[in-house]
């Protein structure tokens, strides 16, 4: 686990629970968890493999044994972040089975809670911005993740009976992504504090 002192967390965090002793965590898991934290704290280009290996209590040789390159490690951290973020749909269905309207309202509340837990913003969106124009292999994964999240939201809006489910899904997606940026620029007391209220207003207008 990383020795950094950063308190930044994220909905998509790959951090290993603190209760697990470090000497019992496999090197690969320590590397991925530590890399995720350091990328979030310093940026992907702001940290090298030597520092990642050191913070993960291993060495560069071990890191390269598990990952052929830093780009490969970046892709793995983002793949896991995508999987964790995608679990929201299973959670919604489990909490409100066969009730898409309740799931839609719960989506808003769950995203509002996540905003409070990701002061550094969305790991995938941040990576897309930082790696823009570099032809990085992670770009395709990020685009696919964002498209799948939007499509799942559109399907939920449709199942809930929204008049224009595609438009509602786009509106809610824009509100979420905008709230993430606003939180970083203006803090939790800024515009993002109205995220849930704005979403519920958009939803209400789609069913009026």
CSV table of N, CA and C in Angstrom, one decimal, residues 7 24 60 62 80 123 133 144 148-149 172 178 185:
chain,number,residue,atom,x,y,z
A,7,UNK,N,-5.2,12.2,1.3
A,7,UNK,CA,-6.5,11.7,1.8
A,7,UNK,C,-7.5,11.7,0.7
A,24,UNK,N,0.6,-9.5,3.4
A,24,UNK,CA,-0.3,-10.5,2.9
A,24,UNK,C,-0.9,-10.1,1.6
A,60,UNK,N,11.3,-2.2,-9.2
A,60,UNK,CA,10.9,-2.0,-10.6
A,60,UNK,C,10.9,-3.3,-11.4
A,62,UNK,N,10.1,-6.2,-10.3
A,62,UNK,CA,8.8,-6.9,-10.0
A,62,UNK,C,7.7,-6.2,-10.7
A,80,UNK,N,-9.9,-1.4,-13.8
A,80,UNK,CA,-10.5,-1.7,-12.5
A,80,UNK,C,-11.4,-0.6,-12.0
A,123,UNK,N,-11.5,9.4,-11.9
A,123,UNK,CA,-10.2,8.9,-12.4
A,123,UNK,C,-10.1,8.7,-13.9
A,133,UNK,N,-4.6,13.5,-26.9
A,133,UNK,CA,-3.7,13.8,-28.0
A,133,UNK,C,-2.5,12.9,-28.0
A,144,UNK,N,-15.1,3.9,-24.0
A,144,UNK,CA,-16.1,2.8,-23.9
A,144,UNK,C,-16.8,2.8,-22.6
A,148,UNK,N,-20.8,3.4,-22.1
A,148,UNK,CA,-21.6,2.3,-21.5
A,148,UNK,C,-22.4,2.9,-20.3
A,149,UNK,N,-21.8,3.8,-19.6
A,149,UNK,CA,-22.5,4.4,-18.4
A,149,UNK,C,-23.7,5.2,-18.9
A,172,UNK,N,-28.6,14.3,-17.4
A,172,UNK,CA,-28.1,13.8,-16.2
A,172,UNK,C,-26.6,13.6,-16.2
A,178,UNK,N,-20.3,17.8,-15.1
A,178,UNK,CA,-20.1,19.2,-14.7
A,178,UNK,C,-19.9,19.4,-13.2
A,185,UNK,N,-13.0,22.9,-9.0
A,185,UNK,CA,-12.7,24.3,-9.3
A,185,UNK,C,-13.2,25.2,-8.2
